[in-house]
Short mmCIF file of C-alpha atoms in Angstrom, two decimals:
data_model
loop_
_atom_site.label_atom_id
_atom_site.label_comp_id
_atom_site.label_asym_id
_atom_site.label_seq_id
_atom_site.Cartn_x
_atom_site.Cartn_y
_atom_site.Cartn_z
CA MET A 1 16.85 -17.70 -36.61
CA VAL A 2 18.95 -16.84 -33.55
CA THR A 3 16.78 -16.03 -30.57
CA LEU A 4 19.22 -15.15 -27.83
CA PRO A 5 17.81 -13.18 -24.91
CA ALA A 6 18.43 -9.44 -24.92
CA THR A 7 21.14 -8.26 -22.54
CA VAL A 8 19.42 -6.14 -19.90
CA TYR A 9 21.17 -3.97 -17.34
CA SER A 10 19.98 -1.52 -14.70
CA GLN A 11 20.12 2.26 -14.90
CA GLN A 12 19.23 4.58 -12.05
CA ILE A 13 17.73 8.05 -11.64
CA VAL A 14 18.61 9.56 -8.27
CA LYS A 15 17.44 12.97 -7.10
CA LYS A 16 16.20 14.36 -3.83
CA LYS A 17 13.40 12.04 -2.61
CA LEU A 18 13.63 10.07 -5.87
CA ASN A 19 15.34 6.74 -6.50
CA VAL A 20 14.21 4.90 -9.62
CA TYR A 21 15.81 1.89 -11.31
CA TYR A 22 14.88 1.18 -14.91
CA PRO A 23 16.14 -1.29 -17.52
CA ALA A 24 18.28 -0.66 -20.58
CA VAL A 25 18.94 -3.25 -23.28
CA HIS A 26 22.06 -4.01 -25.26
CA LEU A 27 21.36 -5.43 -28.73
CA THR A 28 23.43 -6.14 -31.82
CA ASN A 29 21.27 -3.71 -33.84
CA PRO A 30 22.08 -0.18 -32.58
CA ALA A 31 18.96 1.40 -34.15
CA VAL A 32 16.60 -1.07 -32.46
CA GLN A 33 18.56 -0.77 -29.20
CA HIS A 34 18.17 3.02 -29.30
CA SER A 35 14.46 2.78 -30.13
CA ILE A 36 13.67 0.38 -27.25
CA ASN A 37 15.82 2.23 -24.71
CA SER A 38 14.27 5.58 -25.69
CA LYS A 39 10.76 4.18 -25.18
CA ILE A 40 11.68 2.70 -21.78
CA LEU A 41 13.26 5.96 -20.59
CA GLN A 42 10.33 8.02 -21.90
CA ARG A 43 7.80 5.84 -20.03
CA THR A 44 9.97 5.93 -16.88
CA ASN A 45 10.02 9.73 -16.93
CA GLU A 46 6.29 9.93 -17.69
CA LEU A 47 5.62 7.65 -14.73
CA ILE A 48 7.73 9.79 -12.40
CA ARG A 49 5.74 12.87 -13.46
CA GLN A 50 2.39 11.04 -13.34
CA GLN A 51 3.09 10.07 -9.73
CA GLY A 52 3.50 13.74 -8.82
CA TYR A 53 7.25 14.06 -8.31
CA GLY A 54 8.18 17.74 -8.12
CA GLU A 55 4.61 18.90 -7.51
CA SER A 56 4.78 18.54 -3.74
CA PRO A 57 7.92 18.81 -1.59
CA ASP A 58 6.56 15.89 0.47
CA THR A 59 6.38 13.39 -2.40
CA GLU A 60 8.92 10.58 -2.26
CA GLU A 61 9.22 8.12 -5.12
CA THR A 62 10.98 4.81 -5.60
CA GLY A 63 10.90 2.67 -8.69
CA TYR A 64 12.14 -0.64 -9.99
CA TYR A 65 11.43 -3.00 -12.87
CA GLU A 66 10.64 -6.67 -13.34
CA LEU A 67 11.58 -8.76 -16.37
CA LYS A 68 8.70 -11.04 -17.29
CA THR A 69 9.86 -12.58 -20.59
CA ASN A 70 13.24 -12.35 -22.32
CA GLU A 71 13.28 -15.11 -24.92
CA ARG A 72 12.30 -15.88 -28.53
CA ASN A 73 12.92 -12.24 -29.50
CA VAL A 74 10.25 -11.08 -27.05
CA LEU A 75 11.05 -8.74 -24.16
CA SER A 76 8.16 -8.16 -21.76
CA LEU A 77 8.70 -6.15 -18.57
CA THR A 78 7.00 -3.91 -16.04
CA LEU A 79 8.06 -0.57 -14.58
CA VAL A 80 6.88 -0.26 -10.99
CA ASN A 81 6.70 3.13 -9.27
CA PHE A 82 5.72 3.80 -5.65
CA ALA A 83 4.95 7.35 -4.52
CA TYR A 84 4.19 8.51 -1.01
CA SER A 85 2.96 12.01 -0.20
CA GLY A 86 1.73 11.44 3.34
CA GLY A 87 -1.60 9.97 4.39
CA ALA A 88 -2.61 6.39 5.04
CA HIS A 89 -0.67 4.78 2.22
CA GLY A 90 1.26 5.51 -0.94
CA LEU A 91 0.27 4.68 -4.49
CA THR A 92 1.88 2.10 -6.74
CA VAL A 93 1.56 2.28 -10.53
CA VAL A 94 2.70 -0.53 -12.82
CA VAL A 95 3.46 0.17 -16.50
CA PRO A 96 3.96 -2.83 -18.81
CA LEU A 97 6.05 -2.82 -21.99
CA THR A 98 6.38 -5.65 -24.51
CA PHE A 99 8.86 -5.39 -27.39
CA ASN A 100 10.09 -7.32 -30.39
CA VAL A 101 13.88 -7.10 -29.93
CA LEU A 102 14.52 -7.63 -33.67
CA THR A 103 12.37 -4.72 -34.86
CA GLY A 104 11.84 -2.57 -31.74
CA LYS A 105 8.05 -2.77 -32.18
CA THR A 106 6.03 -2.12 -29.01
CA TYR A 107 2.91 -4.27 -28.73
CA GLN A 108 -0.58 -3.34 -27.62
CA LEU A 109 -3.04 -6.00 -26.51
CA LYS A 110 -4.86 -6.02 -29.88
CA ASP A 111 -1.58 -6.86 -31.66
CA LEU A 112 -1.49 -10.29 -29.98
CA PHE A 113 -4.66 -11.60 -31.57
CA LYS A 114 -6.07 -12.45 -34.96
CA LYS A 115 -8.09 -9.72 -36.60
CA ASP A 116 -11.84 -10.11 -35.92
CA SER A 117 -11.04 -12.55 -33.08
CA ASN A 118 -13.31 -10.73 -30.62
CA TYR A 119 -10.47 -10.98 -28.10
CA VAL A 120 -12.06 -8.43 -25.72
CA THR A 121 -15.14 -10.64 -25.19
CA VAL A 122 -13.10 -13.84 -24.88
CA LEU A 123 -10.64 -12.39 -22.35
CA SER A 124 -13.39 -10.55 -20.43
CA LYS A 125 -15.20 -13.86 -19.81
CA ILE A 126 -12.01 -15.50 -18.52
CA VAL A 127 -11.20 -12.57 -16.22
CA GLY A 128 -14.82 -12.47 -15.02
CA ALA A 129 -14.64 -16.17 -14.12
CA GLN A 130 -11.38 -15.59 -12.20
CA ILE A 131 -12.95 -12.66 -10.29
CA LYS A 132 -15.73 -15.03 -9.16
CA GLU A 133 -13.39 -17.94 -8.37
CA ARG A 134 -11.04 -15.75 -6.35
CA ASP A 135 -13.90 -13.89 -4.67
CA ILE A 136 -12.49 -10.46 -5.58
CA MET A 137 -14.69 -7.60 -4.43
CA VAL A 138 -15.23 -5.35 -7.43
CA LEU A 139 -15.80 -1.59 -7.18
CA GLY A 140 -19.05 -1.06 -9.05
CA GLU A 141 -19.92 -3.58 -11.74
CA TYR A 142 -17.41 -5.61 -13.74
CA LYS A 143 -17.96 -4.64 -17.36
CA GLY A 144 -15.10 -6.57 -18.93
CA ILE A 145 -11.58 -5.61 -19.96
CA LYS A 146 -10.65 -2.62 -22.09
CA PRO A 147 -9.34 -3.18 -25.65
CA ASP A 148 -6.02 -1.71 -24.48
CA GLN A 149 -5.95 -3.44 -21.07
CA ASP A 150 -2.56 -3.51 -19.31
CA PHE A 151 -0.75 -6.81 -19.89
CA TYR A 152 2.56 -8.60 -19.90
CA ILE A 153 3.71 -12.02 -21.06
CA ALA A 154 5.23 -14.53 -18.64
CA ASP A 155 5.68 -18.30 -18.49
CA LYS A 156 3.49 -19.16 -21.48
CA SER A 157 0.77 -16.94 -20.06
CA LEU A 158 -0.83 -13.65 -20.92
CA VAL A 159 -1.19 -11.70 -17.66
CA LEU A 160 -3.84 -8.97 -17.64
CA PHE A 161 -3.95 -6.55 -14.74
CA TYR A 162 -5.67 -3.50 -13.32
CA GLN A 163 -4.15 -0.50 -11.55
CA LEU A 164 -5.04 0.22 -7.92
CA TYR A 165 -8.70 1.25 -7.54
CA ASP A 166 -9.51 0.51 -11.22
CA LEU A 167 -11.23 -2.77 -10.38
CA ALA A 168 -11.04 -3.50 -6.66
CA PRO A 169 -10.45 -1.74 -3.31
CA TYR A 170 -6.89 -0.83 -2.25
CA ALA A 171 -6.67 -3.84 0.09
CA TYR A 172 -6.65 -6.19 -2.92
CA GLY A 173 -3.51 -4.57 -4.31
CA ILE A 174 -3.01 -4.72 -8.05
CA PRO A 175 -5.18 -7.58 -9.36
CA TYR A 176 -3.39 -9.85 -11.86
CA PHE A 177 -5.17 -12.36 -14.09
CA PRO A 178 -2.91 -14.99 -15.70
CA ILE A 179 -4.34 -16.74 -18.76
CA SER A 180 -2.56 -19.75 -20.25
CA ILE A 181 -1.76 -19.30 -23.94
CA TYR A 182 -3.25 -22.77 -24.51
CA ALA A 183 -6.66 -21.58 -23.24
CA ILE A 184 -6.79 -18.88 -25.94
CA GLN A 185 -4.71 -20.60 -28.63
CA ASP A 186 -7.36 -20.30 -31.34
CA ILE A 187 -7.43 -16.48 -31.27
CA ILE A 188 -3.68 -15.79 -30.94
CA ALA A 189 -1.95 -14.33 -34.00
CA ASP A 190 0.86 -16.70 -35.03
CA GLU A 191 3.41 -13.92 -35.61
CA SER A 192 2.64 -12.14 -32.33
CA PRO A 193 4.74 -12.39 -29.15
CA LEU A 194 2.18 -14.84 -27.71
CA GLY A 195 2.41 -16.90 -30.90
CA GLN A 196 6.19 -17.14 -30.37
CA MET A 197 5.67 -18.81 -26.98
CA PHE A 198 4.29 -22.08 -28.37
CA GLY A 199 6.57 -25.09 -28.82
#
């Protein structure tokens, strides 16, 4: 099984008060390449709209992306968009995407774990412990992660995160919670992107 990294290059959307970089992949399978690139572009455009571009003449947006994993047929990345419409500070939104570059499949958090693994409870406890250890001030009460919590894969870790204001005050930024794959090895599905990271 050949597991070469995907070739990733930057594309750019430039309009008045808008400058967004997003990734495009080049793969040997044109159908999978088209599928992944379409999903990335769709999410990029949704994010631009979500952040209010075009609604107010004052809104300025910039965007970029970060590659988190590009190995073992797994491509995990984040799209980062910053919008400023005046006021004290702008708003950053981070959208994660994790793909299988052989099939084009996009993964949700539940796809990484064995069925009936109770992954929400397991991960919620780990995140809760990190919140305490790192003394993060939580808005309201921490009730655990959502079944479809935002995540990406990086450096043999599953990284869960929350958007601004979803968990903590603005001053904390976007809170990230890295979890070593070895700490949750027993619930990871072997064929999932996390399963591919062992060895």
